[in-house]
Coordinates of C-alpha atoms in Angstrom, one line a residue:
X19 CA 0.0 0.0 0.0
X20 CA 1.2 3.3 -1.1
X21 CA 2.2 5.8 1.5
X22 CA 0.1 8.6 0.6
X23 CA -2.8 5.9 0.8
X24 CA -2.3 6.0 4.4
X25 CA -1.8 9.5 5.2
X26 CA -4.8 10.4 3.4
X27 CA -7.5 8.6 5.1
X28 CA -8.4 6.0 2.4
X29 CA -8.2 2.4 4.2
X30 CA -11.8 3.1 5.9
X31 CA -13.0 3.4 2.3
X32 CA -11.3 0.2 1.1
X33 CA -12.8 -1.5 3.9
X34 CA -16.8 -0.1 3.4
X35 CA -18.6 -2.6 2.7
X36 CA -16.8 -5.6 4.1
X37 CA -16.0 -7.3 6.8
X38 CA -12.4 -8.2 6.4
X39 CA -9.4 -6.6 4.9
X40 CA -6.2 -8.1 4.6
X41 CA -3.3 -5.5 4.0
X42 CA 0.0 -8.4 2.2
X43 CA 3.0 -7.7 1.9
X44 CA 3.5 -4.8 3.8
X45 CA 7.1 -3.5 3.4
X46 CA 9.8 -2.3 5.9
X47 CA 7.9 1.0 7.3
X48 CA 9.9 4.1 8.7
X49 CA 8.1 5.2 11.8
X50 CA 6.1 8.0 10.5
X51 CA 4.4 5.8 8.3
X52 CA 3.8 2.8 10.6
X53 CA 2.0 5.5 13.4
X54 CA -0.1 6.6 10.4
X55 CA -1.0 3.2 9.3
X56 CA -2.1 2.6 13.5
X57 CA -4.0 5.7 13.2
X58 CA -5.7 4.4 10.0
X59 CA -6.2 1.1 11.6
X60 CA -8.1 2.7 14.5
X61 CA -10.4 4.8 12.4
X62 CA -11.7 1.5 10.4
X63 CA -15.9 0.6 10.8
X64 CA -17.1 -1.4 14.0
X65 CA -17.1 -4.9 13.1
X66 CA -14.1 -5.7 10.1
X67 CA -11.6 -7.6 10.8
X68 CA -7.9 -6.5 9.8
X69 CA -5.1 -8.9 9.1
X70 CA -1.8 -7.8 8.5
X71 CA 1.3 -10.1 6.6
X72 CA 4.5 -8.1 6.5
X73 CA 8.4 -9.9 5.8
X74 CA 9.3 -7.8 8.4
X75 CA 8.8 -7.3 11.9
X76 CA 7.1 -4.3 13.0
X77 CA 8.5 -1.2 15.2
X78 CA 8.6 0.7 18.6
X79 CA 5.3 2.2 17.4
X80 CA 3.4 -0.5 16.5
X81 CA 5.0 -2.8 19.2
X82 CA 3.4 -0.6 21.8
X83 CA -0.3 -0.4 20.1
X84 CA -0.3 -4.1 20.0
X85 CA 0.7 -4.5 23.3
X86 CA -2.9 -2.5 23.8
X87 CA -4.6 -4.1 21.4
X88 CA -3.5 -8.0 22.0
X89 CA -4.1 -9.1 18.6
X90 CA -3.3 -12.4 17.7
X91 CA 0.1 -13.1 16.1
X92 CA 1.5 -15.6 14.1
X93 CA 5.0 -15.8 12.9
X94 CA 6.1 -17.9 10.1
X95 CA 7.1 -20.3 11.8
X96 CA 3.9 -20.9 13.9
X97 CA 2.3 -21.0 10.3
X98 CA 4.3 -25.1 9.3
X99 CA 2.3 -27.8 8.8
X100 CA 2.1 -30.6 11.1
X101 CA 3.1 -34.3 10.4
X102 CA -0.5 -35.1 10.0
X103 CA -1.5 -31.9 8.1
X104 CA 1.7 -32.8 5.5
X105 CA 0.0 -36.5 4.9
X106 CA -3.2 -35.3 4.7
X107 CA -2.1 -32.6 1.9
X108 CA 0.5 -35.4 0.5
X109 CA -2.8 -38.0 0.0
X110 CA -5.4 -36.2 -1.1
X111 CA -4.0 -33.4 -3.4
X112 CA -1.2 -35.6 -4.6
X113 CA -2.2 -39.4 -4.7
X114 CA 0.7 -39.7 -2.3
X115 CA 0.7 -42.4 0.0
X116 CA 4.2 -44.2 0.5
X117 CA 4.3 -45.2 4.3
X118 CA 6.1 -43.0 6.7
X119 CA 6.7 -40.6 3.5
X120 CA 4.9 -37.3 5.4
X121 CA 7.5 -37.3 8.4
X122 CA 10.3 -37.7 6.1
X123 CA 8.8 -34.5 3.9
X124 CA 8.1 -32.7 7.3
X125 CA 11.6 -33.2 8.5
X126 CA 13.6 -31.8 5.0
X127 CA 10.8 -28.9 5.1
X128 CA 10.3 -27.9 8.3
X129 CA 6.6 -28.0 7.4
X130 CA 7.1 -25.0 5.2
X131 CA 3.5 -24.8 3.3
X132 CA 5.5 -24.0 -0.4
X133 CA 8.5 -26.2 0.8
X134 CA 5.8 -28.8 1.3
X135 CA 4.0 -28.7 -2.1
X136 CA 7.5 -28.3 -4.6
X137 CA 8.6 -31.2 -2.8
X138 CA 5.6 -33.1 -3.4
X139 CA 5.3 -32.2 -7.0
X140 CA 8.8 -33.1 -7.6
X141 CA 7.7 -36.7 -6.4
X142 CA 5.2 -37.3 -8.4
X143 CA 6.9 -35.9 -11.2
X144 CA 10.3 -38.4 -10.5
X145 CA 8.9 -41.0 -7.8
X146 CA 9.7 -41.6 -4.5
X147 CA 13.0 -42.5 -3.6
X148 CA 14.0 -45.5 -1.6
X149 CA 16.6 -44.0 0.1
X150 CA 16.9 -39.8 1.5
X151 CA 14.8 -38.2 0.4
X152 CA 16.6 -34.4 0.6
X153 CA 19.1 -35.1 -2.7
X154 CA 16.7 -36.3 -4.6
X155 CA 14.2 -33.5 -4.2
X156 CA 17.2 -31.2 -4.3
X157 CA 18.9 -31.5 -7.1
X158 CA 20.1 -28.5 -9.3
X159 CA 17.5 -27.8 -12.0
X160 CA 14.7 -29.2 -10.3
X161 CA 11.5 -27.9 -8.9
X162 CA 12.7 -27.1 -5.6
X163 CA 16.1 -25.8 -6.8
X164 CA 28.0 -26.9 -2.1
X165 CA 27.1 -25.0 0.8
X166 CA 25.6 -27.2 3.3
X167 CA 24.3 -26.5 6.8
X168 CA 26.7 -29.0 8.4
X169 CA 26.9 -27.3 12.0
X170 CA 23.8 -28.2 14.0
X171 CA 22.8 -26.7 15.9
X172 CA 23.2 -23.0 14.8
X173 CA 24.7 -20.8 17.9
X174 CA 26.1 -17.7 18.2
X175 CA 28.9 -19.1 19.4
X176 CA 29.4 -21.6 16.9
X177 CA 28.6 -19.1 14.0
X178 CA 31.7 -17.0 15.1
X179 CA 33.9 -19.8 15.0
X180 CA 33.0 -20.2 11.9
X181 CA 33.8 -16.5 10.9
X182 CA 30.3 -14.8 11.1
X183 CA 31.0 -12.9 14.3
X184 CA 28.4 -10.2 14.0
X185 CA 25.4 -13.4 13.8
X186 CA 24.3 -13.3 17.3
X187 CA 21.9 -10.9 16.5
X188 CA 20.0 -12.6 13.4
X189 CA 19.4 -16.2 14.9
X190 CA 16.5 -14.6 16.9
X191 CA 14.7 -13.5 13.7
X192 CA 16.2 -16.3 11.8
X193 CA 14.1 -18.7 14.4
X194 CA 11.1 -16.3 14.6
X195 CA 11.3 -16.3 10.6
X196 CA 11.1 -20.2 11.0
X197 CA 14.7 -20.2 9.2
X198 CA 16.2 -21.8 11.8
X199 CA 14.3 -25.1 13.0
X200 CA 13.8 -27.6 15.2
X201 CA 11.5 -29.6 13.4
X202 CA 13.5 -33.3 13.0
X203 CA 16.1 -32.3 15.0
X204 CA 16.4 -34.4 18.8
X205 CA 16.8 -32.0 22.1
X206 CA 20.1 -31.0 21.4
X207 CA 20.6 -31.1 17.7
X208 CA 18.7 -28.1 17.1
X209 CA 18.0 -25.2 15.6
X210 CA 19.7 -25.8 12.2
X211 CA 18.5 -24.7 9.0
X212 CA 15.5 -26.3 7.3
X213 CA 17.4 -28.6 5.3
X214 CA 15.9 -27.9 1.9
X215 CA 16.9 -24.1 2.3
X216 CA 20.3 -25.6 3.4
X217 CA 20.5 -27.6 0.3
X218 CA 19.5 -25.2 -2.4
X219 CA 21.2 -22.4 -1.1
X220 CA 24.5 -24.7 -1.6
X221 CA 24.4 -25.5 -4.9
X222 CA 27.7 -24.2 -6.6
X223 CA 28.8 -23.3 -3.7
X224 CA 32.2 -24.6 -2.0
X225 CA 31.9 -26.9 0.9
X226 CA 32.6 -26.1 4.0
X227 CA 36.7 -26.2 4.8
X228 CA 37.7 -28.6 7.5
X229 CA 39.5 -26.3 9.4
X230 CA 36.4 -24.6 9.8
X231 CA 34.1 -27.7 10.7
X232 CA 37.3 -28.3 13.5
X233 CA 37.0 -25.1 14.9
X234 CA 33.4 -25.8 14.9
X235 CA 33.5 -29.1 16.2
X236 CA 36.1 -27.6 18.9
X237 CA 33.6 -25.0 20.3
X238 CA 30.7 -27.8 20.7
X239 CA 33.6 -30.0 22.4
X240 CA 34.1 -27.0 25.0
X241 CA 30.7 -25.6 25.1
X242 CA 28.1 -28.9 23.9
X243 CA 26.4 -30.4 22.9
X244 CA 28.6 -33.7 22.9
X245 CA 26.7 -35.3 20.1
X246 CA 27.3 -32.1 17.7
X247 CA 31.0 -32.2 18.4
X248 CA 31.5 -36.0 17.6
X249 CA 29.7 -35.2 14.2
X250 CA 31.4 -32.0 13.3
X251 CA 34.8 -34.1 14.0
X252 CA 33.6 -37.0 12.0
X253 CA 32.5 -34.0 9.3
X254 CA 35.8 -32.3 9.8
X255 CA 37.9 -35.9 9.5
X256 CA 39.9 -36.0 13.0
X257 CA 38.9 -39.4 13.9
X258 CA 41.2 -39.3 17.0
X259 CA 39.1 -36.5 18.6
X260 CA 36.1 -38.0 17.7
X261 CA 37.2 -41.3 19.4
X262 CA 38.2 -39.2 22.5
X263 CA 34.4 -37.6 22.7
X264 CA 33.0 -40.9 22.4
X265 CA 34.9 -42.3 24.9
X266 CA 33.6 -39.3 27.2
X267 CA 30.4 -38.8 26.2
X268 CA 29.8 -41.9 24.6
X269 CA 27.0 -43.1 27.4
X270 CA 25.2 -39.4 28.2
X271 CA 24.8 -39.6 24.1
X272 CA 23.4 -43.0 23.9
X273 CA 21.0 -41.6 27.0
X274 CA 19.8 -38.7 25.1
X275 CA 18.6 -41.3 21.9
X276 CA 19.8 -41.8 18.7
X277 CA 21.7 -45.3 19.4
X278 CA 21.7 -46.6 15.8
X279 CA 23.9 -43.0 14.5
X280 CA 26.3 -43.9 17.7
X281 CA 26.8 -47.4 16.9
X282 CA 27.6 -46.1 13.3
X283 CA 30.3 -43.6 14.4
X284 CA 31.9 -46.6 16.5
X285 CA 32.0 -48.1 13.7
X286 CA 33.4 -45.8 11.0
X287 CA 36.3 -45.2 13.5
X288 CA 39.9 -46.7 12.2
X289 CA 40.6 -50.2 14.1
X290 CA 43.4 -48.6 16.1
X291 CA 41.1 -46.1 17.4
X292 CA 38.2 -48.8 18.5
X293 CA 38.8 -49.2 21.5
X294 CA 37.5 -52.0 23.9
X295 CA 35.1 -49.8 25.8
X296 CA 34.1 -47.9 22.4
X297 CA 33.0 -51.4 21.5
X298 CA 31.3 -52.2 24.0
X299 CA 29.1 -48.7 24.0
X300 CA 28.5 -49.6 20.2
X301 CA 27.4 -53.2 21.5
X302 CA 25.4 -51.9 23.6
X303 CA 24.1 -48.4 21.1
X304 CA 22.9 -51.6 18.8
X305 CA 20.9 -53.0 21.8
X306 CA 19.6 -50.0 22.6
X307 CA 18.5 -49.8 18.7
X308 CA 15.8 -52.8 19.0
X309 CA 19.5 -55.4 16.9
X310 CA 19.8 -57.5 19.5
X311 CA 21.3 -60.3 17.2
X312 CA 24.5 -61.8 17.6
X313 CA 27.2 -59.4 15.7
X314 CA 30.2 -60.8 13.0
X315 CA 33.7 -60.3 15.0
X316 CA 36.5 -59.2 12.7
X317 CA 39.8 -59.0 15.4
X318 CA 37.1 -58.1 18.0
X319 CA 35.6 -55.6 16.2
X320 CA 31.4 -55.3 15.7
X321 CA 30.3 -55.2 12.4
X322 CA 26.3 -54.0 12.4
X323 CA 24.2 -55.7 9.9
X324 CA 23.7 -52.9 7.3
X325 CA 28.1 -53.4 6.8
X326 CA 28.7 -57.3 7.0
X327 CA 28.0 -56.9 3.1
X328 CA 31.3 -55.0 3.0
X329 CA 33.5 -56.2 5.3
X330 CA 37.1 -56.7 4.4
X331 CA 38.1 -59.9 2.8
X332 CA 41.7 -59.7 4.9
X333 CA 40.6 -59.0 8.1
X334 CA 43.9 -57.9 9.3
X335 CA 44.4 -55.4 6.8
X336 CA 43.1 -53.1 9.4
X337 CA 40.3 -51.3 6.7
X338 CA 37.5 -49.1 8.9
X339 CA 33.9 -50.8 8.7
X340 CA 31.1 -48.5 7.8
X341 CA 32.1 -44.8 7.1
X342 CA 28.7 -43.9 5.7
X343 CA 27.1 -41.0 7.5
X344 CA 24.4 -41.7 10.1
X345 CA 21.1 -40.6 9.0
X346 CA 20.6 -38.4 12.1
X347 CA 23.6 -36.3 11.3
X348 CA 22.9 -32.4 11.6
X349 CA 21.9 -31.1 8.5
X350 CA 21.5 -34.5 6.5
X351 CA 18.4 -35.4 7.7
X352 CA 16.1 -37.3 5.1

């Protein structure tokens, strides 16, 4: 709405003869303008409703007249979908009915409405895939269309190890905005960045350095969460310190949940490095997982089902077992 539009009185006529008016899209106001839009606001008929959808959060002004007011608010982020609201929308607008395919969509989204619907079109279009679902949904050219969010979760401690110093002050809106999520993330994986943002943003994009994930991986050793700092070191490629925050954290991490992506880092970990007690807390991470079926032993070391297929024909040649990347890792949900 133009500015003059305001100052001149005219938002009582738009609303004459209805009951609702919706003002989209409002822009960044100075605060001039945003006192003159309250004053409009106050001068409309008894009975119409006035909703407001701005980008931007409002002022000093207007933050006072809706403390009077007590309108109700919602952010973006209070506008995601639920699980059950994705697989409703999934099924009956898209013929889409693969089990447990709605919580997968929800997690990669973030229940983000348009998130929601390019990712389901992009599945009818090319089928659902058997395994994650963010590449396929993500890749360059497609619907939804490198720089990934590797750090979960996003702090501003973490973001000025990582050279954005100045970031403390964004994450707030950056969470209010719904940027920054905690949808499929466990108690102390989150926020990150909804994953599909993460994703497109990072095409043609360099990676992430590893001295970079280090110093990440570093602060979360120092500060926590435990679980973030094994991953960033497993990210980052120092095995040895990811061995070390196993060995201390290893049982408070299988407590918090998540056993299957422990038992995994276990077992990507060089032989050297796996140690008795690290396999006994993958042992017992498998357990805790619901496989309680005897494991294959290669020089004393467990081999979880999903990796006998590839263990090492010499089984003193001293290979690592299973350096695929746990499905709960911080920003490579699927």
């Amino acid at each position: 709405m133009r500015r003059n539009t305001l100052l001149s009185g005219e938002l009582a006529e738009l609303a004459a003869g209805t009951t609702q008016l919706v003002l989209d899209g409002l822009p960044a106001m100075p605060e001039r303008t945003e006192q003159a839009l309250l004053h409009a606001i106050t001068g409309l008929p008894d009975g119409v409703r006035l909703a407001l959808s701005s980008r931007w959060p409002v002022g000093c002004a207007a933050s006072s007249w809706l403390t009077r007011m007590a309108p109700a608010q919602l952010r973006p982020a209070e506008l995601s979908l639920t699980t059950d609201q994705v697989d409703e929308l999934l099924k009956a607008e898209y013929g889409l009915t693969a089990p447990a395919l709605a919580q997968r969509v929800h997690e990669v989204t973030a229940g983000w409405p348009a998130l929601v619907r390019l990712v389901a079109e992009t599945l009818v279009a090319e089928g659902v895939p058997t395994g994650p679902l963010l590449p396929a949904v993500t890749e360059p050219g497609g619907l939804v269309t490198g720089y990934v969010a590797d750090l979960a979760p996003v702090t501003a401690g973490v973001c000025a190890v990582a050279g954005h110093p100045a970031a403390g002050p964004q994450l707030g809106r950056l969470v209010r905005t719904g940027l920054l999520t905690r949808i499929g993330t466990d108690p102390d994986t989150g926020p990150r960045v909804v994953p599909v943002i993460a994703a497109v943003a990072g095409h043609d994009r360099p990676p992430v350095t590893s001295r970079t994930l280090l110093r990440a991986a570093t602060w979360y050793r120092e500060h926590g969460p435990a679980r973030a700092a094994a991953y960033t070191f497993r990210l980052g490629g120092d095995d040895a310190a990811l061995a070390a925050v196993l060995d201390e954290h290893g049982d408070r991490m299988l407590a918090a949940g998540r056993p299957g992506a422990i038992a995994e880092l276990i077992a990507g970990l060089p032989a050297p490095l796996r140690t008795r007690r690290l396999r006994l807390l993958g042992g017992d991470a498998l357990r805790t997982a619901g496989d309680a079926a005897p494991h294959d032993q290669v020089d004393g070391r467990f081999i979880p089902p999903a990796h006998r297929a590839t263990r090492p024909s010499d089984p003193t040649d001293g290979s690592p077992v299973g350096r695929s990347w746990p499905a709960g890792a911080p920003g490579r949900s699927a």
